[in-house]
Short mmCIF file of N, CA and C in Angstrom, two decimals:
data_model
loop_
_atom_site.label_atom_id
_atom_site.label_comp_id
_atom_site.label_asym_id
_atom_site.label_seq_id
_atom_site.Cartn_x
_atom_site.Cartn_y
_atom_site.Cartn_z
N PRO A 1 64.60 123.17 -83.34
CA PRO A 1 65.46 123.97 -82.26
C PRO A 1 66.69 124.00 -81.85
N GLU A 2 67.32 123.21 -82.58
CA GLU A 2 68.87 123.16 -82.36
C GLU A 2 69.04 123.79 -83.10
N ILE A 3 68.61 124.75 -84.15
CA ILE A 3 69.64 125.25 -85.44
C ILE A 3 69.24 126.56 -85.42
N GLU A 4 70.11 127.52 -85.08
CA GLU A 4 69.91 128.93 -85.16
C GLU A 4 70.05 129.75 -86.27
N ASP A 5 70.57 129.08 -87.25
CA ASP A 5 71.09 129.86 -88.42
C ASP A 5 71.31 128.72 -89.64
N VAL A 6 71.43 129.18 -91.31
CA VAL A 6 71.79 128.04 -91.85
C VAL A 6 72.21 129.07 -93.12
N VAL A 7 73.52 128.65 -94.03
CA VAL A 7 73.57 129.29 -95.22
C VAL A 7 74.53 128.51 -95.74
N ARG A 8 73.91 128.89 -97.30
CA ARG A 8 74.44 127.99 -98.33
C ARG A 8 75.58 128.69 -99.29
N ILE A 9 76.82 127.79 -99.71
CA ILE A 9 77.42 128.34 -100.70
C ILE A 9 77.68 127.33 -101.57
N THR A 10 77.97 128.01 -102.38
CA THR A 10 77.89 127.40 -103.99
C THR A 10 79.02 127.92 -104.44
N GLN A 11 80.54 127.55 -105.62
CA GLN A 11 81.36 128.12 -106.43
C GLN A 11 80.74 127.94 -107.97
N ARG A 12 80.84 128.68 -108.53
CA ARG A 12 80.35 128.39 -110.16
C ARG A 12 81.67 129.51 -110.63
N ASN A 13 82.29 128.74 -112.06
CA ASN A 13 82.88 129.61 -112.77
C ASN A 13 82.45 130.79 -113.15
N GLY A 14 82.69 132.04 -113.36
CA GLY A 14 82.44 133.51 -113.65
C GLY A 14 83.41 134.18 -114.61
N ASN A 15 83.24 135.02 -115.50
CA ASN A 15 84.00 135.70 -115.62
C ASN A 15 84.02 137.43 -115.26
N VAL A 16 85.21 137.70 -114.70
CA VAL A 16 85.22 139.16 -114.29
C VAL A 16 86.02 139.92 -115.81
N VAL A 17 85.20 141.18 -115.64
CA VAL A 17 85.58 142.07 -117.28
C VAL A 17 86.90 143.06 -116.48
N LYS A 18 87.60 143.06 -117.15
CA LYS A 18 88.41 144.36 -116.81
C LYS A 18 89.32 144.92 -117.97
N ASP A 19 88.93 146.09 -118.13
CA ASP A 19 89.73 146.90 -119.53
C ASP A 19 88.74 146.04 -120.69
N GLY A 20 87.92 145.63 -120.95
CA GLY A 20 87.38 145.15 -122.21
C GLY A 20 88.08 143.61 -122.10
N GLN A 21 88.81 142.90 -121.33
CA GLN A 21 89.12 141.75 -121.42
C GLN A 21 88.34 140.77 -120.15
N THR A 22 88.12 139.38 -120.59
CA THR A 22 87.22 138.89 -119.43
C THR A 22 88.15 137.68 -118.96
N PHE A 23 88.14 137.40 -117.83
CA PHE A 23 88.74 137.04 -116.87
C PHE A 23 88.01 135.35 -116.18
N GLU A 24 88.20 134.36 -116.31
CA GLU A 24 87.24 133.51 -115.75
C GLU A 24 87.75 133.23 -114.06
N GLN A 25 87.11 133.19 -113.17
CA GLN A 25 87.25 133.29 -111.78
C GLN A 25 85.83 132.22 -111.13
N LEU A 26 86.20 131.99 -109.98
CA LEU A 26 85.32 131.46 -109.10
C LEU A 26 84.68 132.37 -108.60
N ILE A 27 83.18 132.02 -108.63
CA ILE A 27 82.64 133.13 -107.61
C ILE A 27 82.16 132.06 -107.00
N ASP A 28 81.90 132.73 -105.44
CA ASP A 28 81.22 132.30 -104.32
C ASP A 28 79.41 132.60 -104.32
N TYR A 29 78.65 131.94 -104.16
CA TYR A 29 77.25 132.70 -104.41
C TYR A 29 76.65 131.69 -103.16
N VAL A 30 76.31 133.14 -102.29
CA VAL A 30 76.20 132.70 -100.88
C VAL A 30 74.72 133.01 -100.26
N ASP A 31 74.01 132.84 -99.63
CA ASP A 31 72.62 133.50 -98.80
C ASP A 31 73.14 134.63 -98.37
N THR A 32 72.07 135.52 -98.21
CA THR A 32 72.66 136.79 -98.12
C THR A 32 72.56 136.80 -96.42
N ASN A 33 72.49 135.61 -95.35
CA ASN A 33 73.09 135.86 -94.07
C ASN A 33 74.29 135.27 -93.87
N PHE A 34 75.38 135.24 -94.77
CA PHE A 34 76.70 134.58 -94.69
C PHE A 34 77.33 135.45 -94.10
N PHE A 35 77.77 136.83 -93.57
CA PHE A 35 78.15 137.50 -92.96
C PHE A 35 77.78 137.46 -91.24
N GLU A 36 76.22 136.90 -91.16
CA GLU A 36 75.98 136.92 -90.08
C GLU A 36 75.79 135.76 -89.03
N ILE A 37 76.84 134.34 -90.01
CA ILE A 37 77.57 133.33 -89.48
C ILE A 37 79.33 133.18 -89.37
N PHE A 38 79.33 134.03 -90.75
CA PHE A 38 81.03 134.06 -90.72
C PHE A 38 81.58 135.83 -90.82
N GLN A 39 82.25 135.87 -89.76
CA GLN A 39 82.39 137.05 -89.42
C GLN A 39 83.68 137.60 -90.12
N LEU A 40 83.99 137.26 -91.27
CA LEU A 40 85.45 137.69 -92.31
C LEU A 40 85.57 139.13 -91.89
N PRO A 41 86.94 139.43 -91.67
CA PRO A 41 87.38 140.97 -91.42
C PRO A 41 87.26 141.68 -93.08
N ILE A 42 86.44 142.34 -92.56
CA ILE A 42 85.58 143.47 -93.85
C ILE A 42 86.61 144.83 -93.33
N ILE A 43 87.70 144.81 -94.74
CA ILE A 43 88.08 146.49 -94.89
C ILE A 43 87.60 147.66 -94.84
N GLU A 44 86.83 147.38 -96.15
CA GLU A 44 86.10 148.70 -96.65
C GLU A 44 84.48 148.25 -96.58
N GLY A 45 83.76 148.63 -96.31
CA GLY A 45 82.67 148.97 -96.23
C GLY A 45 81.81 148.25 -94.56
N THR A 46 81.00 147.96 -94.12
CA THR A 46 80.18 147.44 -93.02
C THR A 46 79.39 146.04 -93.13
N TYR A 47 78.98 145.45 -92.02
CA TYR A 47 78.32 143.72 -92.69
C TYR A 47 76.77 144.28 -92.65
N ASN A 48 76.33 145.83 -91.92
CA ASN A 48 75.01 145.86 -92.61
C ASN A 48 74.53 145.55 -93.65
N GLY A 49 73.65 145.07 -93.96
CA GLY A 49 73.21 144.93 -95.08
C GLY A 49 74.02 144.56 -96.04
N ILE A 50 75.31 143.52 -96.35
CA ILE A 50 76.27 143.50 -96.91
C ILE A 50 75.93 142.99 -98.21
N LEU A 51 75.13 141.95 -98.20
CA LEU A 51 74.45 141.08 -99.61
C LEU A 51 72.76 141.39 -99.45
N GLU A 52 72.18 142.37 -99.48
CA GLU A 52 70.83 142.15 -99.08
C GLU A 52 70.51 142.05 -100.71
N SER A 53 71.11 143.20 -101.54
CA SER A 53 70.88 143.87 -102.82
C SER A 53 71.40 142.69 -103.98
N PRO A 54 69.83 142.09 -105.02
CA PRO A 54 70.94 140.86 -105.87
C PRO A 54 72.21 141.39 -106.26
N SER A 55 72.32 142.80 -106.54
CA SER A 55 73.48 143.44 -107.38
C SER A 55 74.70 143.51 -106.47
N SER A 56 74.74 143.04 -105.12
CA SER A 56 75.76 143.19 -104.16
C SER A 56 76.72 142.45 -104.57
N ILE A 57 78.12 142.65 -104.26
CA ILE A 57 79.22 142.16 -104.49
C ILE A 57 80.31 142.12 -103.22
N VAL A 58 80.56 141.10 -103.13
CA VAL A 58 81.95 141.19 -101.78
C VAL A 58 83.34 140.68 -102.65
N ILE A 59 84.09 141.64 -102.65
CA ILE A 59 85.77 141.39 -103.04
C ILE A 59 86.71 141.14 -101.98
N ASN A 60 87.57 140.16 -102.43
CA ASN A 60 88.91 140.13 -101.10
C ASN A 60 89.85 141.23 -101.53
N GLU A 61 90.50 141.26 -100.73
CA GLU A 61 91.43 142.74 -101.22
C GLU A 61 92.04 142.43 -102.32
N THR A 62 92.73 141.23 -102.55
CA THR A 62 93.56 140.71 -103.75
C THR A 62 92.98 141.16 -104.71
N ASN A 63 91.57 140.71 -105.16
CA ASN A 63 91.15 140.69 -106.80
C ASN A 63 90.54 142.31 -106.62
N ALA A 64 90.47 143.13 -105.16
CA ALA A 64 89.70 144.79 -104.84
C ALA A 64 90.75 145.35 -106.24
N GLN A 65 92.09 145.22 -105.93
CA GLN A 65 93.52 145.60 -106.35
C GLN A 65 93.51 145.20 -108.10
N LYS A 66 93.32 143.68 -108.10
CA LYS A 66 93.94 143.42 -109.38
C LYS A 66 92.85 143.81 -110.60
N TYR A 67 91.64 143.71 -110.11
CA TYR A 67 90.69 143.83 -111.19
C TYR A 67 89.90 145.58 -110.83
N LEU A 68 90.19 146.14 -109.88
CA LEU A 68 89.64 147.19 -109.80
C LEU A 68 90.13 148.21 -109.14
N GLY A 69 91.91 148.09 -109.28
CA GLY A 69 92.95 149.07 -108.86
C GLY A 69 92.80 149.63 -107.29
N ASP A 70 93.58 151.17 -107.40
CA ASP A 70 93.72 151.12 -106.06
C ASP A 70 92.35 151.62 -105.62
N GLY A 71 92.23 151.35 -104.22
CA GLY A 71 90.66 152.07 -103.45
C GLY A 71 90.47 153.31 -103.49
N PRO A 72 89.74 153.74 -102.85
CA PRO A 72 88.61 152.93 -102.30
C PRO A 72 87.62 152.17 -103.76
N TRP A 73 86.83 151.07 -102.80
CA TRP A 73 86.09 150.13 -103.95
C TRP A 73 84.76 150.40 -103.65
N LEU A 74 84.06 150.79 -102.54
CA LEU A 74 82.86 150.66 -102.23
C LEU A 74 82.03 151.78 -103.34
N GLY A 75 81.04 150.91 -103.97
CA GLY A 75 80.51 151.65 -104.77
C GLY A 75 80.99 151.41 -106.27
N VAL A 76 82.12 150.92 -106.34
CA VAL A 76 82.38 150.58 -108.29
C VAL A 76 81.90 149.39 -108.68
N ILE A 77 81.63 149.59 -109.85
CA ILE A 77 80.65 148.42 -110.80
C ILE A 77 81.94 147.68 -111.27
N ASN A 78 81.19 146.25 -111.13
CA ASN A 78 81.74 145.34 -111.19
C ASN A 78 81.05 144.56 -112.34
N HIS A 79 81.64 144.02 -113.40
CA HIS A 79 80.76 143.33 -114.20
C HIS A 79 81.28 141.89 -114.35
N GLN A 80 80.14 140.65 -114.49
CA GLN A 80 80.10 139.51 -114.47
C GLN A 80 79.15 138.71 -114.77
N TYR A 81 79.38 137.32 -115.64
CA TYR A 81 77.95 136.85 -116.14
C TYR A 81 77.17 137.57 -116.88
N GLU A 82 77.49 138.66 -117.59
CA GLU A 82 76.80 139.81 -118.20
C GLU A 82 76.05 140.53 -117.23
N ARG A 83 76.27 140.37 -116.03
CA ARG A 83 75.65 140.86 -115.30
C ARG A 83 76.43 142.58 -114.30
N THR A 84 75.67 143.23 -113.53
CA THR A 84 76.52 144.31 -113.26
C THR A 84 76.41 144.19 -111.47
N HIS A 85 77.81 144.04 -111.06
CA HIS A 85 77.50 144.00 -109.72
C HIS A 85 77.84 145.33 -108.90
N ILE A 86 77.71 145.85 -107.82
CA ILE A 86 77.92 146.97 -107.24
C ILE A 86 79.04 146.47 -105.80
N VAL A 87 80.20 146.92 -105.79
CA VAL A 87 80.97 146.65 -104.50
C VAL A 87 80.65 147.04 -103.43
N SER A 88 80.05 146.17 -102.28
CA SER A 88 79.54 146.66 -100.96
C SER A 88 80.51 146.52 -100.01
N ALA A 89 81.66 146.12 -100.26
CA ALA A 89 82.19 145.46 -99.22
C ALA A 89 83.90 144.93 -99.76
N VAL A 90 85.05 145.12 -99.06
CA VAL A 90 86.26 144.88 -99.38
C VAL A 90 86.43 144.27 -98.17
N MET A 91 86.64 142.39 -98.39
CA MET A 91 87.17 141.61 -97.01
C MET A 91 88.51 141.44 -97.16
N LYS A 92 89.03 141.16 -96.18
CA LYS A 92 90.41 140.96 -95.93
C LYS A 92 90.44 139.54 -96.44
N ASP A 93 91.80 139.32 -97.42
CA ASP A 93 92.71 138.24 -98.13
C ASP A 93 92.36 136.86 -96.23
N LEU A 94 92.14 135.93 -96.35
CA LEU A 94 92.19 134.88 -96.13
C LEU A 94 92.82 134.15 -96.15
N PRO A 95 93.54 133.43 -94.54
CA PRO A 95 95.03 132.45 -94.99
C PRO A 95 94.63 131.29 -96.14
N ASP A 96 95.78 131.15 -96.46
CA ASP A 96 96.12 130.35 -97.66
C ASP A 96 95.36 128.82 -96.79
N ASN A 97 95.87 128.48 -95.35
CA ASN A 97 95.08 127.53 -94.81
C ASN A 97 93.61 127.07 -94.74
N SER A 98 92.83 128.10 -94.76
CA SER A 98 91.69 128.22 -94.81
C SER A 98 90.91 127.60 -95.75
N HIS A 99 89.57 126.54 -95.48
CA HIS A 99 89.02 126.36 -96.18
C HIS A 99 88.06 126.43 -96.95
N MET A 100 87.85 127.71 -97.01
CA MET A 100 87.42 128.67 -97.32
C MET A 100 88.36 129.36 -98.24
N ASN A 101 88.02 129.53 -99.69
CA ASN A 101 88.71 129.80 -100.96
C ASN A 101 87.67 130.99 -101.88
N VAL A 102 87.74 131.89 -100.58
CA VAL A 102 86.79 133.10 -101.52
C VAL A 102 87.18 133.86 -101.82
N GLY A 103 86.95 135.00 -102.96
CA GLY A 103 87.54 135.61 -103.61
C GLY A 103 86.47 136.82 -104.16
N PHE A 104 85.45 136.60 -104.66
CA PHE A 104 84.07 136.93 -104.80
C PHE A 104 82.74 136.38 -104.21
N LEU A 105 82.12 137.09 -103.54
CA LEU A 105 80.60 136.53 -102.88
C LEU A 105 79.71 137.65 -103.19
N VAL A 106 78.80 137.14 -104.03
CA VAL A 106 77.50 137.28 -104.32
C VAL A 106 76.33 136.68 -103.58
N PRO A 107 75.26 137.48 -103.61
CA PRO A 107 74.15 136.43 -103.39
C PRO A 107 73.35 135.61 -104.09
N HIS A 108 73.02 134.52 -103.99
CA HIS A 108 72.58 133.20 -104.74
C HIS A 108 71.51 133.83 -105.70
N ASP A 109 71.79 133.58 -106.95
CA ASP A 109 71.00 134.27 -108.13
C ASP A 109 70.33 133.17 -108.88
N ARG A 110 68.81 133.22 -108.84
CA ARG A 110 68.58 132.18 -109.82
C ARG A 110 68.42 132.06 -111.07
N LYS A 111 68.76 133.09 -111.57
CA LYS A 111 68.89 133.26 -113.50
C LYS A 111 70.29 132.18 -113.31
N VAL A 112 71.53 132.32 -112.45
CA VAL A 112 72.60 131.71 -112.57
C VAL A 112 72.86 129.97 -112.56
N TYR A 113 70.87 129.71 -112.15
CA TYR A 113 70.88 128.22 -111.64
C TYR A 113 70.06 127.79 -113.01
N GLU A 114 69.45 128.79 -113.10
CA GLU A 114 68.15 128.46 -114.66
C GLU A 114 69.23 128.14 -115.70
N GLU A 115 70.62 128.63 -115.84
CA GLU A 115 71.13 128.85 -117.25
C GLU A 115 72.02 127.42 -117.32
N ASN A 116 71.98 126.69 -116.12
CA ASN A 116 72.81 125.34 -115.87
C ASN A 116 71.72 124.74 -115.63
N SER A 117 70.15 124.80 -115.91
CA SER A 117 69.21 123.38 -116.03
C SER A 117 69.85 122.51 -116.94
N SER A 118 69.18 121.47 -116.19
CA SER A 118 68.84 120.29 -117.19
C SER A 118 67.50 119.68 -118.00
N GLY A 119 67.29 119.58 -118.59
CA GLY A 119 66.16 119.03 -119.13
C GLY A 119 64.84 120.23 -118.14
N GLY A 120 64.92 121.49 -118.07
CA GLY A 120 63.92 122.52 -117.46
C GLY A 120 64.32 122.43 -116.04
N ILE A 121 64.60 121.45 -115.49
CA ILE A 121 64.97 121.38 -114.02
C ILE A 121 66.60 122.08 -113.60
N ASN A 122 66.78 123.29 -112.94
CA ASN A 122 67.86 123.45 -112.37
C ASN A 122 68.46 122.92 -111.24
N ASP A 123 69.29 123.21 -111.02
CA ASP A 123 70.14 123.14 -110.23
C ASP A 123 69.37 123.20 -108.23
N LEU A 124 68.24 124.07 -108.26
CA LEU A 124 67.94 124.21 -106.93
C LEU A 124 66.57 123.33 -107.01
N GLU A 125 66.31 122.54 -107.83
CA GLU A 125 65.04 122.00 -108.01
C GLU A 125 65.57 120.27 -107.91
N ARG A 126 66.76 119.95 -108.38
CA ARG A 126 66.86 118.65 -108.08
C ARG A 126 68.29 118.00 -107.55
N TRP A 127 67.72 117.10 -106.83
CA TRP A 127 68.47 116.40 -105.73
C TRP A 127 70.31 116.11 -106.25
N ASN A 128 70.18 115.74 -107.45
CA ASN A 128 71.55 115.57 -107.68
C ASN A 128 72.11 116.69 -108.21
N GLY A 129 72.03 117.85 -108.14
CA GLY A 129 72.27 119.31 -108.43
C GLY A 129 72.59 119.99 -107.22
N LEU A 130 72.41 119.18 -106.18
CA LEU A 130 72.96 120.32 -104.76
C LEU A 130 74.33 120.47 -104.82
N PRO A 131 74.87 121.75 -105.52
CA PRO A 131 76.44 122.15 -105.16
C PRO A 131 76.53 122.74 -104.35
N PHE A 132 76.00 122.74 -102.90
CA PHE A 132 76.08 123.66 -101.82
C PHE A 132 77.28 122.74 -100.76
N TYR A 133 77.70 123.83 -100.27
CA TYR A 133 78.26 123.44 -98.78
C TYR A 133 76.98 124.12 -97.82
N VAL A 134 76.78 123.57 -96.90
CA VAL A 134 75.74 123.92 -95.96
C VAL A 134 76.43 123.84 -94.59
N TYR A 135 75.98 125.28 -93.99
CA TYR A 135 76.63 125.28 -92.51
C TYR A 135 75.60 125.52 -91.66
N LEU A 136 75.68 124.97 -90.64
CA LEU A 136 74.31 125.01 -89.81
C LEU A 136 75.05 125.61 -88.39
N LYS A 137 74.32 126.52 -87.90
CA LYS A 137 75.16 127.70 -86.81
C LYS A 137 74.15 126.94 -85.41
N LEU A 138 74.23 126.25 -84.61
CA LEU A 138 73.81 126.30 -83.49
C LEU A 138 73.51 126.49 -82.50
N ARG A 139 72.39 126.57 -81.75
CA ARG A 139 71.91 127.90 -80.79
C ARG A 139 73.12 127.33 -79.56
N ASP A 140 73.27 128.22 -79.05
CA ASP A 140 74.39 127.77 -78.02
C ASP A 140 73.90 126.79 -77.09
N GLY A 141 75.02 125.85 -76.55
CA GLY A 141 74.67 124.55 -75.76
C GLY A 141 73.78 123.54 -76.66
N ALA A 142 73.26 123.82 -77.78
CA ALA A 142 73.00 122.64 -78.43
C ALA A 142 74.08 121.71 -79.17
N SER A 143 73.34 120.42 -79.07
CA SER A 143 73.73 119.59 -80.06
C SER A 143 73.44 119.00 -81.31
N ILE A 144 74.28 118.73 -81.97
CA ILE A 144 74.79 118.26 -83.46
C ILE A 144 73.53 116.62 -83.52
N THR A 145 73.72 115.99 -82.39
CA THR A 145 73.41 114.65 -82.08
C THR A 145 71.94 114.31 -82.72
N PRO A 146 70.48 115.13 -82.04
CA PRO A 146 69.40 115.39 -82.50
C PRO A 146 69.15 115.02 -83.97
N ILE A 147 69.99 116.14 -84.81
CA ILE A 147 70.07 116.28 -86.05
C ILE A 147 70.77 114.95 -86.65
N GLU A 148 71.72 114.32 -86.32
CA GLU A 148 72.10 113.81 -86.80
C GLU A 148 71.59 112.50 -86.81
N SER A 149 70.74 111.91 -85.62
CA SER A 149 69.92 110.83 -85.44
C SER A 149 68.41 110.95 -86.41
N THR A 150 68.18 111.80 -86.77
CA THR A 150 66.63 112.28 -87.54
C THR A 150 67.22 112.56 -89.39
N ILE A 151 68.49 112.84 -89.68
CA ILE A 151 69.01 113.17 -90.92
C ILE A 151 68.51 112.27 -91.99
N ASN A 152 68.97 110.69 -91.99
CA ASN A 152 68.38 109.95 -92.61
C ASN A 152 66.41 109.74 -93.14
N ALA A 153 65.69 109.53 -91.61
CA ALA A 153 64.85 109.86 -92.07
C ALA A 153 64.29 111.03 -93.07
N TRP A 154 64.83 112.18 -92.65
CA TRP A 154 64.51 113.68 -93.32
C TRP A 154 64.82 113.25 -94.66
N VAL A 155 66.07 112.93 -94.90
CA VAL A 155 66.28 112.67 -96.40
C VAL A 155 65.35 111.73 -97.00
N ASP A 156 65.07 110.42 -96.52
CA ASP A 156 64.17 109.71 -97.04
C ASP A 156 62.73 110.24 -97.40
N ARG A 157 62.59 110.95 -96.73
CA ARG A 157 61.22 111.56 -96.81
C ARG A 157 60.90 112.26 -98.00
N TYR A 158 62.29 113.29 -98.43
CA TYR A 158 61.97 114.15 -99.27
C TYR A 158 62.71 113.85 -100.55
N PHE A 159 63.44 112.58 -100.54
CA PHE A 159 63.97 112.47 -101.52
C PHE A 159 63.34 111.94 -102.85
N PRO A 160 63.47 112.24 -103.97
CA PRO A 160 62.61 111.96 -104.98
C PRO A 160 62.53 110.10 -105.28
N PRO A 161 60.94 110.10 -105.00
CA PRO A 161 60.59 108.21 -104.70
C PRO A 161 60.90 107.67 -106.26
N ASP A 162 60.96 108.74 -107.34
CA ASP A 162 61.00 107.53 -108.96
C ASP A 162 62.83 107.61 -108.66
N ILE A 163 63.59 107.98 -108.20
CA ILE A 163 65.36 107.75 -107.94
C ILE A 163 65.31 106.43 -106.93
N SER A 164 64.79 106.70 -106.16
CA SER A 164 64.77 105.32 -104.99
C SER A 164 64.42 104.43 -105.42
N ALA A 165 63.11 104.20 -106.01
CA ALA A 165 62.30 102.92 -106.71
C ALA A 165 63.12 102.85 -107.83
N LEU A 166 63.76 103.12 -108.39
CA LEU A 166 64.69 103.04 -110.20
C LEU A 166 66.01 102.14 -109.59
N VAL A 167 66.32 102.61 -108.37
CA VAL A 167 67.47 101.60 -108.05
C VAL A 167 67.52 100.69 -106.33
N ASN A 168 66.15 100.95 -106.13
CA ASN A 168 65.49 100.14 -105.09
C ASN A 168 66.48 100.25 -104.06
N ILE A 169 66.58 101.58 -104.12
CA ILE A 169 67.48 102.00 -102.03
C ILE A 169 66.61 103.32 -101.92
N PRO A 170 67.09 103.37 -100.55
CA PRO A 170 66.58 104.41 -100.23
C PRO A 170 67.47 105.39 -100.38
N GLY A 171 66.65 106.99 -100.41
CA GLY A 171 67.38 107.84 -100.78
C GLY A 171 68.55 108.34 -99.69
N SER A 172 68.52 108.04 -98.42
CA SER A 172 69.38 107.78 -97.19
C SER A 172 70.69 107.42 -97.46
N GLU A 173 70.50 106.37 -98.27
CA GLU A 173 71.85 105.30 -98.72
C GLU A 173 72.32 105.83 -100.36
N LEU A 174 71.93 106.88 -100.76
CA LEU A 174 72.11 107.52 -102.15
C LEU A 174 73.06 108.65 -101.61
N TRP A 175 72.51 109.35 -100.43
CA TRP A 175 72.90 110.74 -100.34
C TRP A 175 72.82 111.26 -98.88
N THR A 176 73.44 111.22 -98.37
CA THR A 176 74.15 111.28 -96.56
C THR A 176 74.56 112.59 -96.54
N PRO A 177 73.87 113.41 -95.70
CA PRO A 177 74.56 114.82 -95.23
C PRO A 177 75.76 114.02 -94.14
N ARG A 178 76.70 114.85 -94.19
CA ARG A 178 77.73 114.47 -93.11
C ARG A 178 78.10 116.03 -92.72
N PHE A 179 78.24 115.35 -91.09
CA PHE A 179 78.19 117.14 -90.52
C PHE A 179 79.80 116.92 -89.64
N VAL A 180 80.45 118.13 -89.82
CA VAL A 180 81.86 118.27 -89.71
C VAL A 180 82.23 119.90 -89.26
N ARG A 181 82.26 119.96 -87.74
CA ARG A 181 82.81 121.27 -87.34
C ARG A 181 83.47 121.65 -88.32
N VAL A 182 83.30 123.70 -87.92
CA VAL A 182 84.22 124.00 -89.01
C VAL A 182 85.61 124.08 -88.44
N ASP A 183 85.81 123.87 -87.28
CA ASP A 183 87.29 123.92 -86.64
C ASP A 183 87.78 122.55 -86.87
N LYS A 184 87.35 121.85 -87.56
CA LYS A 184 87.82 120.32 -87.96
C LYS A 184 87.92 119.60 -89.15
N ILE A 185 87.42 120.72 -90.48
CA ILE A 185 86.87 120.43 -91.51
C ILE A 185 88.47 119.61 -92.42
N HIS A 186 89.93 120.66 -92.06
CA HIS A 186 90.77 120.10 -92.63
C HIS A 186 91.05 118.76 -92.08
N LEU A 187 90.71 118.06 -91.43
CA LEU A 187 91.17 116.75 -90.41
C LEU A 187 89.85 115.65 -90.78
N TYR A 188 88.82 116.24 -90.82
CA TYR A 188 87.94 114.96 -91.04
C TYR A 188 86.88 115.53 -91.85
N SER A 189 87.09 115.86 -92.83
CA SER A 189 86.26 116.04 -93.69
C SER A 189 86.22 114.75 -95.13
N PRO A 190 84.96 114.28 -95.10
CA PRO A 190 85.27 112.95 -96.38
C PRO A 190 85.55 113.09 -97.47
#
C-alpha cells in the first residue's frame, strides 16, 4: 500500500546508425511509465503516450542534433540494434551532475534480453541477471520503513532455493536491495 508506482531502468550497449556508419552508444531501456515518475523536460513532443509503442524512442537534444541533424525530430526514424525506432519526443539534456545519464530511452524489449541469454535463461528470468535500477514512487505521506523491514523476507521467499542451498546462505544475504532517496543518491548510494 505504500508504493504508488514502480519503474525499472537498465542500460545496454547499442548501435546507432547515421549515414551508413554505426556508433556504439548506451541505450536506456525503461518501463513505459518512466515519464509518469520522472517529469524530465521535453522540448519536442508530449508526455502523453510517449513510450507506449515498442518502436518509440526518446532522445536527448545533443543526440538528436548529433545523429538526426536539425529538427524537427518527431517521427524521424532511428535505427538501433537492427531495429527501427520512431522519435516520439526529444528531451532537454540533463545536467552533468545528474545521477541519470540518459541519451536514448526506449521501452523494455524482450528481444534484447533474449539476445543476451545464458543457458536459455535471459536477464528477466534469472536473479543474477537483474541489471536494473528500480525506482519506487511512494504514496503521499507513506514511509519506506515498512518496505525496508519486509524486503529481506520477500527476497528469501522468491530467491531461487537451489542457489541458496548450494552455498547454504539465505537469498537475502546474497542479494539485498538498498533504498536511497533520489535526492540523496550522490552522497549515500552504496
